[in-house]
Short mmCIF file of C-alpha atoms and ligand atoms in Angstrom, two decimals:
data_model
loop_
_atom_site.label_atom_id
_atom_site.label_comp_id
_atom_site.label_asym_id
_atom_site.label_seq_id
_atom_site.Cartn_x
_atom_site.Cartn_y
_atom_site.Cartn_z
CA MET A 1 71.40 132.38 -37.79
CA ASN A 2 68.01 132.20 -38.25
CA ILE A 3 67.38 128.58 -38.07
CA ASP A 4 67.07 127.06 -34.88
CA ILE A 5 66.92 123.34 -34.50
CA LEU A 6 64.98 121.02 -31.67
CA LEU A 7 65.73 117.26 -31.37
CA GLY A 8 65.40 114.35 -28.98
CA LEU A 9 68.54 113.79 -26.76
CA GLN A 10 67.22 110.22 -25.51
CA TRP A 11 65.60 107.30 -27.39
CA GLY A 12 62.41 109.46 -29.05
CA ASP A 13 59.26 110.50 -27.15
CA GLU A 14 60.94 113.04 -25.54
CA GLY A 15 58.31 115.39 -25.87
CA LYS A 16 59.54 117.13 -28.80
CA GLY A 17 55.89 117.89 -30.56
CA LYS A 18 54.36 119.62 -27.60
CA ILE A 19 57.52 121.62 -27.51
CA VAL A 20 57.72 122.86 -30.76
CA ASP A 21 53.98 123.65 -30.87
CA ALA A 22 54.89 125.30 -27.52
CA LEU A 23 57.60 127.55 -29.32
CA SER A 24 55.82 127.97 -32.48
CA PRO A 25 54.78 131.40 -31.60
CA VAL A 26 58.12 132.74 -31.87
CA TYR A 27 58.81 131.43 -35.08
CA ASP A 28 57.74 132.01 -38.64
CA VAL A 29 58.52 128.63 -40.04
CA VAL A 30 58.55 125.02 -38.76
CA ALA A 31 60.25 122.41 -40.83
CA ARG A 32 60.57 118.51 -40.29
CA PHE A 33 63.98 117.34 -41.52
CA GLN A 34 64.12 113.57 -41.42
CA GLY A 35 61.90 110.36 -40.32
CA GLY A 36 58.86 109.71 -41.65
CA PRO A 37 55.55 108.33 -39.93
CA ASN A 38 57.76 106.18 -37.41
CA ALA A 39 57.28 109.31 -35.77
CA GLY A 40 54.57 109.94 -33.07
CA HIS A 41 54.32 113.47 -32.19
CA SER A 42 51.41 114.51 -29.30
CA LEU A 43 50.64 117.88 -28.71
CA GLU A 44 47.58 118.68 -26.58
CA PHE A 45 45.39 122.17 -26.22
CA ASN A 46 41.94 123.17 -25.35
CA ASN A 47 41.79 119.68 -24.09
CA VAL A 48 42.34 118.37 -27.17
CA LYS A 49 45.04 116.03 -27.85
CA HIS A 50 46.74 115.23 -31.59
CA ILE A 51 49.49 112.80 -32.90
CA LEU A 52 51.34 114.11 -35.50
CA HIS A 53 53.62 111.67 -37.87
CA LEU A 54 54.40 113.56 -40.81
CA ILE A 55 53.50 116.87 -40.64
CA PRO A 56 55.31 119.09 -38.59
CA SER A 57 54.14 120.24 -35.13
CA GLY A 58 53.67 124.04 -35.85
CA ILE A 59 50.68 122.91 -38.09
CA PHE A 60 48.03 124.27 -35.14
CA HIS A 61 49.08 127.78 -35.77
CA LYS A 62 47.60 129.28 -38.59
CA ASP A 63 49.81 132.15 -39.74
CA LYS A 64 52.99 129.80 -39.59
CA LEU A 65 54.58 127.78 -42.67
CA ASN A 66 55.04 124.31 -42.47
CA ILE A 67 57.72 122.07 -44.39
CA ILE A 68 58.07 118.61 -44.96
CA GLY A 69 62.11 118.89 -46.24
CA ASN A 70 63.79 116.59 -48.28
CA GLY A 71 64.94 114.08 -45.63
CA VAL A 72 61.81 112.61 -44.32
CA VAL A 73 60.70 109.64 -46.09
CA ILE A 74 56.74 110.31 -46.77
CA ASP A 75 53.83 107.15 -47.02
CA PRO A 76 51.22 109.37 -48.81
CA ALA A 77 48.17 106.97 -46.72
CA VAL A 78 49.79 108.15 -44.14
CA PHE A 79 49.91 111.74 -44.91
CA ARG A 80 46.08 111.78 -45.92
CA LYS A 81 44.77 110.18 -42.96
CA GLU A 82 46.41 112.70 -40.83
CA ALA A 83 45.70 115.44 -43.51
CA GLU A 84 41.87 114.82 -42.73
CA GLU A 85 42.04 114.23 -39.31
CA LEU A 86 43.81 117.46 -37.97
CA GLY A 87 40.36 119.20 -37.33
CA PHE A 88 40.21 121.90 -40.02
CA PRO A 89 39.94 121.63 -43.83
CA VAL A 90 42.55 120.20 -46.21
CA GLU A 91 42.45 123.66 -48.29
CA GLU A 92 43.94 125.29 -45.09
CA LEU A 93 46.61 122.51 -44.92
CA ILE A 94 47.42 123.17 -48.26
CA ARG A 95 47.95 126.85 -47.60
CA ARG A 96 50.35 126.08 -44.46
CA LEU A 97 51.70 123.35 -45.59
CA VAL A 98 54.73 122.90 -48.59
CA ILE A 99 56.41 119.32 -49.46
CA SER A 100 59.84 118.88 -50.71
CA THR A 101 60.09 117.00 -54.36
CA ARG A 102 63.20 115.67 -52.95
CA ALA A 103 61.64 113.78 -50.11
CA ASN A 104 61.65 110.22 -50.84
CA LEU A 105 58.20 107.90 -50.83
CA ILE A 106 57.81 104.75 -48.84
CA LEU A 107 55.78 102.77 -51.21
CA PRO A 108 53.47 99.96 -49.95
CA THR A 109 55.67 97.33 -50.97
CA HIS A 110 58.42 98.98 -48.31
CA ARG A 111 56.22 98.20 -45.54
CA ILE A 112 55.45 94.82 -46.44
CA LEU A 113 59.33 94.67 -46.82
CA ASP A 114 60.09 96.16 -43.49
CA ALA A 115 57.59 93.64 -41.75
CA ALA A 116 59.39 90.53 -43.90
CA TYR A 117 62.76 91.35 -42.58
CA GLU A 118 61.40 91.83 -38.80
CA SER A 119 59.79 88.29 -39.18
CA HIS A 120 62.79 86.75 -40.22
CA LYS A 121 65.01 88.22 -37.49
CA GLY A 122 63.12 86.53 -35.12
CA ASN A 123 64.71 87.28 -31.48
CA THR A 124 67.46 89.70 -32.86
CA ARG A 125 64.37 91.73 -34.37
CA ILE A 126 64.95 96.03 -33.92
CA GLY A 127 61.30 96.58 -32.98
CA SER A 128 60.70 98.43 -35.78
CA THR A 129 57.15 100.20 -36.15
CA LEU A 130 56.82 98.67 -39.38
CA LYS A 131 56.08 101.73 -41.32
CA GLY A 132 58.44 100.68 -44.06
CA ILE A 133 60.94 103.46 -42.81
CA GLY A 134 64.31 100.90 -43.13
CA PRO A 135 63.48 99.88 -46.71
CA ALA A 136 62.59 103.24 -47.88
CA TYR A 137 66.06 104.87 -46.62
CA THR A 138 67.77 101.76 -48.40
CA ASP A 139 66.47 102.50 -51.37
CA LYS A 140 66.97 106.28 -51.63
CA THR A 141 70.60 105.45 -50.72
CA SER A 142 70.84 102.49 -52.95
CA ARG A 143 69.51 104.89 -55.58
CA ASN A 144 66.72 102.93 -56.19
CA GLY A 145 63.83 105.49 -54.65
CA LEU A 146 60.90 107.15 -55.95
CA ARG A 147 60.67 110.74 -54.60
CA VAL A 148 57.75 113.09 -54.17
CA GLY A 149 58.60 115.03 -57.22
CA ASP A 150 57.82 111.87 -59.54
CA ILE A 151 54.19 111.71 -58.77
CA LEU A 152 54.26 115.27 -61.24
CA ARG A 153 55.54 112.70 -64.00
CA ASP A 154 53.45 111.00 -66.73
CA ASP A 155 55.25 107.77 -66.35
CA PHE A 156 54.53 107.67 -62.94
CA LEU A 157 52.52 104.81 -62.73
CA GLU A 158 54.73 102.79 -64.71
CA ARG A 159 58.19 103.72 -62.76
CA TYR A 160 55.81 102.75 -59.21
CA ARG A 161 55.46 99.90 -61.10
CA GLU A 162 59.10 98.77 -61.82
CA HIS A 163 59.73 99.41 -58.15
CA VAL A 164 56.91 97.26 -56.90
CA ASN A 165 58.67 94.26 -59.45
CA ASN A 166 61.83 94.76 -57.92
CA HIS A 167 60.54 94.53 -54.45
CA LEU A 168 58.12 91.61 -55.11
CA ILE A 169 61.32 89.84 -56.32
CA ILE A 170 63.07 90.07 -53.13
CA LEU A 171 59.96 89.11 -51.13
CA LYS A 172 59.76 85.61 -52.88
CA ASN A 173 63.07 84.81 -50.72
CA TYR A 174 61.02 85.30 -47.73
CA ASP A 175 58.38 83.18 -46.18
CA PHE A 176 56.02 85.85 -45.62
CA SER A 177 52.65 86.73 -46.75
CA PHE A 178 50.73 89.49 -47.90
CA ASN A 179 48.13 91.70 -49.75
CA LEU A 180 49.37 94.30 -51.53
CA GLU A 181 46.11 95.60 -52.85
CA GLU A 182 45.00 96.45 -49.69
CA TYR A 183 48.01 98.81 -49.03
CA GLU A 184 47.74 100.21 -52.34
CA ALA A 185 44.06 101.34 -52.66
CA GLY A 186 44.89 104.25 -49.56
CA TRP A 187 48.50 104.65 -50.98
CA PHE A 188 46.87 106.01 -54.58
CA GLU A 189 44.11 108.33 -52.69
CA GLY A 190 47.04 109.54 -50.97
CA ILE A 191 49.18 110.25 -54.21
CA GLU A 192 46.18 112.36 -55.38
CA MET A 193 45.86 114.40 -52.15
CA MET A 194 49.68 115.06 -52.38
CA ARG A 195 49.20 116.57 -56.00
CA ARG A 196 47.19 119.25 -54.56
CA PHE A 197 50.00 120.54 -52.38
CA ARG A 198 52.65 122.65 -52.93
CA LEU A 199 55.22 120.47 -53.76
CA GLU A 200 58.46 122.03 -54.38
CA SER A 201 62.41 122.29 -53.94
CA THR A 202 61.97 123.79 -50.56
CA GLU A 203 65.77 124.46 -50.27
CA TYR A 204 65.19 127.40 -51.79
CA LEU A 205 62.41 128.58 -50.11
CA VAL A 206 63.83 127.91 -46.82
CA ASN A 207 67.29 129.64 -47.59
CA GLU A 208 65.16 132.37 -49.32
CA LEU A 209 62.83 132.80 -45.98
CA ALA A 210 66.17 132.44 -43.64
CA GLY A 211 67.78 135.14 -45.98
CA LYS A 212 64.77 137.28 -45.62
CA GLY A 213 65.31 137.04 -41.50
CA ARG A 214 62.48 134.60 -40.98
CA LYS A 215 62.70 132.67 -38.04
CA ILE A 216 62.89 128.77 -38.43
CA LEU A 217 62.31 126.10 -36.06
CA ALA A 218 63.58 122.81 -37.68
CA GLU A 219 62.01 119.96 -35.69
CA GLY A 220 63.88 116.45 -35.18
CA ALA A 221 62.04 113.18 -34.91
CA GLN A 222 63.28 110.02 -33.17
CA GLY A 223 66.19 110.84 -30.74
CA THR A 224 70.15 110.66 -30.87
CA MET A 225 70.25 107.39 -29.30
CA LEU A 226 68.30 106.07 -32.29
CA ASP A 227 70.47 107.66 -34.71
CA ILE A 228 71.82 105.56 -37.88
CA ASP A 229 75.71 106.56 -36.97
CA PHE A 230 75.62 107.37 -32.96
CA GLY A 231 72.89 105.08 -31.71
CA SER A 232 73.35 101.33 -30.82
CA TYR A 233 73.13 100.06 -34.06
CA PRO A 234 71.65 97.99 -35.38
CA TYR A 235 68.88 98.89 -32.81
CA VAL A 236 68.44 102.19 -34.36
CA THR A 237 66.35 103.88 -37.10
CA SER A 238 67.43 104.83 -40.62
CA SER A 239 68.10 108.54 -40.91
CA ASN A 240 70.59 110.89 -38.88
CA THR A 241 68.59 112.48 -36.10
CA ILE A 242 71.07 114.40 -35.14
CA SER A 243 71.51 118.37 -35.73
CA ALA A 244 73.86 117.60 -38.76
CA GLY A 245 70.63 115.86 -40.30
CA ALA A 246 68.85 118.90 -40.32
CA CYS A 247 71.26 120.58 -42.55
CA THR A 248 71.23 117.48 -45.46
CA GLY A 249 67.63 117.13 -44.75
CA LEU A 250 66.72 120.84 -45.51
CA GLY A 251 69.57 121.88 -47.58
CA ILE A 252 71.14 124.48 -45.24
CA SER A 253 74.59 125.00 -44.46
CA PRO A 254 75.81 124.71 -40.58
CA ARG A 255 76.64 128.29 -40.89
CA MET A 256 72.67 129.40 -40.93
CA THR A 257 71.88 127.36 -37.57
CA GLY A 258 71.43 129.02 -34.47
CA GLU A 259 70.28 127.63 -31.16
CA ILE A 260 70.35 123.93 -30.77
CA PHE A 261 67.77 122.90 -28.12
CA GLY A 262 68.22 119.61 -26.70
CA ILE A 263 64.88 117.98 -25.44
CA PHE A 264 65.38 114.89 -22.47
CA LYS A 265 62.89 113.65 -20.16
CA ALA A 266 63.34 113.51 -16.59
CA TYR A 267 63.77 109.88 -17.02
CA CYS A 268 64.23 107.44 -19.74
CA THR A 269 62.01 105.72 -22.08
CA ARG A 270 62.80 103.43 -25.09
CA VAL A 271 60.45 101.27 -27.29
CA GLY A 272 61.63 98.27 -29.10
CA SER A 273 65.09 96.54 -28.95
CA GLY A 274 68.60 97.54 -27.91
CA PRO A 275 70.34 98.43 -24.90
CA PHE A 276 68.85 100.18 -22.02
CA PRO A 277 71.21 100.35 -19.05
CA THR A 278 69.16 102.35 -16.59
CA GLU A 279 65.66 100.25 -17.74
CA LEU A 280 63.55 99.46 -14.58
CA TYR A 281 62.18 95.84 -14.50
CA ASP A 282 60.30 96.85 -10.79
CA ASP A 283 57.15 98.52 -9.50
CA THR A 284 59.47 102.03 -10.16
CA GLY A 285 59.27 101.27 -13.88
CA ASN A 286 55.96 100.25 -13.77
CA ALA A 287 54.88 103.55 -12.07
CA LEU A 288 56.83 105.66 -14.38
CA ARG A 289 54.92 103.90 -17.55
CA ASP A 290 51.34 104.17 -15.75
CA VAL A 291 51.67 107.79 -14.74
CA GLY A 292 53.60 108.82 -17.54
CA ARG A 293 51.00 107.09 -19.91
CA GLU A 294 54.30 105.78 -21.45
CA PHE A 295 52.84 103.54 -24.42
CA GLY A 296 53.75 104.36 -27.99
CA SER A 297 52.27 107.20 -29.78
CA THR A 298 52.39 105.30 -33.09
CA THR A 299 52.37 101.70 -32.08
CA GLY A 300 50.98 101.76 -28.61
CA ARG A 301 53.39 99.41 -27.39
CA PRO A 302 54.35 99.79 -23.73
CA ARG A 303 57.62 102.03 -23.50
CA ARG A 304 60.61 100.68 -21.36
CA CYS A 305 61.35 102.80 -18.42
CA GLY A 306 64.20 103.79 -16.27
CA TRP A 307 66.13 106.21 -14.60
CA LEU A 308 67.87 109.31 -16.15
CA ASP A 309 71.27 108.07 -17.81
CA LEU A 310 73.87 111.38 -17.91
CA PRO A 311 76.61 109.25 -20.01
CA ALA A 312 73.84 108.85 -22.88
CA LEU A 313 72.60 112.25 -22.18
CA ARG A 314 76.49 113.90 -22.45
CA TYR A 315 77.42 111.82 -25.69
CA SER A 316 73.96 113.11 -26.96
CA ILE A 317 75.08 116.82 -26.11
CA MET A 318 78.47 116.45 -27.54
CA ILE A 319 77.33 115.02 -30.74
CA ASN A 320 74.75 117.63 -31.42
CA GLY A 321 76.20 120.50 -30.11
CA ILE A 322 73.46 121.09 -27.71
CA THR A 323 72.97 124.73 -26.81
CA GLN A 324 70.04 124.84 -24.37
CA LEU A 325 68.59 122.12 -22.66
CA PHE A 326 64.61 121.17 -22.54
CA MET A 327 63.19 118.99 -19.43
CA THR A 328 60.12 117.34 -19.96
CA LYS A 329 57.81 115.22 -17.78
CA ALA A 330 59.06 115.98 -14.78
CA ASP A 331 55.40 115.83 -13.31
CA VAL A 332 55.53 112.04 -13.50
CA MET A 333 58.10 111.78 -10.95
CA SER A 334 56.18 113.84 -8.35
CA SER A 335 55.32 110.73 -6.10
CA PHE A 336 58.78 109.22 -5.72
CA ASP A 337 60.61 109.80 -2.14
CA THR A 338 64.01 109.28 -3.91
CA ILE A 339 64.95 109.29 -7.42
CA LYS A 340 68.29 108.17 -9.04
CA VAL A 341 70.53 109.31 -12.18
CA CYS A 342 73.08 107.17 -13.87
CA THR A 343 76.56 109.41 -13.52
CA SER A 344 78.67 106.47 -15.19
CA TYR A 345 78.51 102.87 -16.20
CA LYS A 346 80.57 100.05 -15.04
CA THR A 347 81.62 97.30 -17.88
CA GLY A 348 84.16 94.53 -17.67
CA GLY A 349 85.38 95.46 -14.23
CA LYS A 350 86.02 99.18 -15.19
CA GLU A 351 84.19 102.45 -14.67
CA THR A 352 83.58 104.65 -17.58
CA ASP A 353 81.70 107.60 -18.68
CA ARG A 354 81.78 106.43 -22.31
CA ILE A 355 79.17 104.09 -24.13
CA PRO A 356 80.30 100.76 -24.98
CA PHE A 357 80.64 100.25 -28.90
CA GLU A 358 79.32 96.67 -28.24
CA ASN A 359 76.09 96.69 -27.49
CA ASP A 360 75.83 92.84 -26.09
CA ILE A 361 78.02 93.09 -23.08
CA PRO A 362 76.73 93.91 -20.02
CA VAL A 363 76.56 97.81 -18.09
CA GLU A 364 75.78 98.34 -14.73
CA PRO A 365 74.72 102.03 -14.22
CA VAL A 366 75.97 103.66 -11.32
CA TYR A 367 73.89 105.81 -9.54
CA THR A 368 73.43 108.84 -7.56
CA GLU A 369 70.65 108.99 -5.08
CA MET A 370 68.49 112.16 -4.75
CA LYS A 371 66.15 113.69 -2.77
CA GLY A 372 62.62 113.42 -4.87
CA TRP A 373 60.25 116.13 -5.01
CA ASN A 374 57.46 114.59 -3.55
CA SER A 375 54.75 116.79 -4.86
CA ASP A 376 52.35 117.74 -7.68
CA ILE A 377 54.25 120.35 -9.56
CA SER A 378 51.74 120.36 -12.42
CA GLY A 379 50.26 123.72 -11.59
CA ILE A 380 53.80 125.34 -11.28
CA ARG A 381 54.02 128.25 -13.71
CA LYS A 382 57.47 130.23 -12.54
CA TYR A 383 60.84 128.55 -11.98
CA GLU A 384 61.16 130.00 -8.89
CA ASP A 385 58.10 128.28 -7.32
CA LEU A 386 59.24 125.04 -8.23
CA PRO A 387 59.99 122.76 -5.27
CA ALA A 388 63.82 122.92 -3.94
CA PRO A 389 64.23 118.84 -4.69
CA LEU A 390 63.11 119.34 -8.48
CA THR A 391 65.82 122.85 -8.50
CA ASP A 392 68.43 120.83 -7.24
CA TYR A 393 67.99 118.05 -9.61
CA ILE A 394 68.22 120.22 -12.62
CA SER A 395 71.49 121.92 -11.20
CA PHE A 396 72.92 118.63 -10.53
CA ILE A 397 72.11 117.59 -14.70
CA GLU A 398 73.60 121.46 -15.43
CA LYS A 399 76.73 120.82 -13.70
CA GLU A 400 76.89 117.25 -15.03
CA SER A 401 76.20 118.55 -18.77
CA GLY A 402 77.74 122.14 -18.73
CA ILE A 403 74.41 122.85 -20.55
CA PRO A 404 71.67 125.44 -18.90
CA VAL A 405 68.33 123.49 -18.72
CA THR A 406 66.04 126.82 -19.99
CA MET A 407 62.93 125.28 -20.04
CA VAL A 408 61.13 122.79 -17.80
CA SER A 409 57.64 121.21 -19.10
CA VAL A 410 55.21 120.00 -16.15
CA GLY A 411 52.58 118.61 -18.36
CA PRO A 412 51.27 117.51 -21.68
CA ASP A 413 49.29 120.88 -22.33
CA ARG A 414 50.55 123.65 -24.33
CA LYS A 415 50.46 126.02 -21.26
CA GLU A 416 52.21 123.52 -19.12
CA THR A 417 55.27 124.53 -20.02
CA ILE A 418 58.01 126.69 -18.07
CA PHE A 419 60.55 128.73 -19.77
CA ARG A 420 63.29 130.01 -17.69
CA VAL A 421 64.67 133.04 -19.97
P1 LIG B 501 57.46 112.91 -29.03
O1 LIG B 501 57.49 111.63 -29.88
O2 LIG B 501 59.12 113.63 -28.98
O3 LIG B 501 57.14 114.35 -29.82
O4 LIG B 501 56.93 112.76 -27.89
P2 LIG B 501 55.80 112.13 -27.95
O5 LIG B 501 54.51 112.71 -28.14
O6 LIG B 501 55.95 110.66 -28.68
O7 LIG B 501 55.29 111.63 -26.28
C1 LIG B 501 55.30 112.34 -25.29
C2 LIG B 501 54.39 111.86 -24.42
O8 LIG B 501 54.55 112.50 -23.34
C3 LIG B 501 52.94 112.60 -24.87
O9 LIG B 501 52.09 111.79 -24.55
C4 LIG B 501 52.70 113.73 -24.38
O10 LIG B 501 51.38 114.35 -24.36
C5 LIG B 501 53.25 113.78 -23.45
N1 LIG B 501 54.22 114.78 -22.10
C6 LIG B 501 54.93 115.70 -23.12
N2 LIG B 501 55.70 116.56 -22.09
C7 LIG B 501 54.84 116.34 -21.08
C8 LIG B 501 55.12 116.38 -19.28
O11 LIG B 501 55.90 117.55 -19.37
N3 LIG B 501 54.27 116.00 -18.47
C9 LIG B 501 53.49 115.04 -19.01
N4 LIG B 501 52.87 114.48 -17.85
N5 LIG B 501 53.68 114.54 -20.41
C10 LIG B 501 54.33 115.06 -21.03
P1 LIG B 502 59.18 109.91 -32.03
O1 LIG B 502 59.84 110.89 -33.34
C1 LIG B 502 60.44 106.38 -30.21
C2 LIG B 502 62.37 103.08 -33.08
C3 LIG B 502 61.36 101.87 -33.09
C4 LIG B 502 62.58 100.89 -33.23
C5 LIG B 502 63.57 101.57 -33.74
C6 LIG B 502 63.66 101.63 -35.21
O2 LIG B 502 58.01 109.94 -31.84
O3 LIG B 502 60.52 110.41 -31.15
P2 LIG B 502 61.94 102.36 -37.28
O4 LIG B 502 60.52 102.32 -37.42
O5 LIG B 502 62.24 103.33 -37.50
O6 LIG B 502 62.78 100.95 -38.30
O7 LIG B 502 62.24 101.56 -35.91
O8 LIG B 502 63.22 103.25 -33.51
N1 LIG B 502 61.41 104.10 -33.21
C7 LIG B 502 61.07 105.46 -32.34
N2 LIG B 502 60.83 105.06 -30.95
N3 LIG B 502 59.96 107.53 -30.80
C8 LIG B 502 60.09 107.31 -32.12
O9 LIG B 502 59.67 108.50 -32.96
C9 LIG B 502 60.29 106.34 -33.14
N4 LIG B 502 60.75 106.16 -34.40
C10 LIG B 502 61.22 104.91 -34.11
O10 LIG B 502 60.83 101.73 -31.72
O11 LIG B 502 63.23 100.67 -32.03
MG1 LIG B 503 56.77 110.14 -30.34
#
């Protein structure tokens, strides 16, 4: 059971990047299993902030192997830019990173299709990051995709043109102007760079390493409430963001998984459209956004903010089989006298703790009010030193969810992390 999984329990941006980086020293391998450059995983150390989109968050630890698994969709242009901006030479990245030949490619026309579909949707748009995620996964499932391994074939260019031509036929139906050449230049430079990397069937590698007793951390992207099956469809992303996704996205058996770490913010945020029962439209919401610097890591969009939603958290814990909870950003709530936490919903005149199937019916949160900690906690490094109202809040979450909170993050830096065990 050498493969642990870390994933988001809310609508993404829970702090996965920071915590994967902080945990990396105890692992040999960090592997991304789904999503693509829609992800923005931030980590901070030595006063520098890095934002990763495709590369796993263990990459800054020089003796660790990082893997981009088959479940990820890769835009070569984004990959190249990211590889060049890491702050260490690409040769070193080539040593630390292996990419699955089975991962699907995001083509320039996937990005254009994403934008065309969204613009056509008008008011019902999903609020996609417009990175081509939906169209790339659509082509994967409809068996029309191009994969990383294809870039090594002699006829890659012909195959590429064939795919692009099919996309151009679809685009003719949309009143949407675009400049394909503009995207293509960077994309082909990215392909050239990717050819220098170890491209292989990483399912063999992961299983061999696990078999030898190496410790592997599977890094999720997005969050459970954005999962294609269990999120607020259609306001979701196009992959399985849940723990089961780690098995299909890396080629491992469920029998090989160990701990399943579920990460959540002490409050909630969401970028893009879709239901968000505890959303705050007032000064409290603005304070969470300002203090928490809640602006998208990938798109810079302001994140919608609200109180912690326990029915959603319990749902995520159930779907993922969470064994340990990690709580981030409690420091952001340091100035509040009182805080609220949603324990159930009222909908159609009835109280329920279940997530409704419909996402267009009014859902009113039922809150419990608690005392705020009202003090700066960012310098605290021991659980026992946290203020009592905060440990009471954590105990309440543990009681309501039945899962222990074993890590509390009190700031964006690697060091601002309190492990309880
Ligand atoms: P991810 O997508 O789950 O990796 O999360 P993001 O990186 O998109 O967003 C989390 C944001 O919160 C980033 O700006 C992090 O630097 C920051 N962050 C992470 N943990 C904490 C924390 O405990 N406190 C504060 N104040 N910021 C945090
Ligand atoms: P990380 O890994 C937050 C959201 C988008 C949009 C919906 C669909 O950083 O937590 P897509 O681009 O997948 O078509 O967008 O999902 N979304 C995210 N929100 N964090 C992310 O990733 C997200 N990736 C996608 O805002 O609502
Ligand atoms: Mg993010």
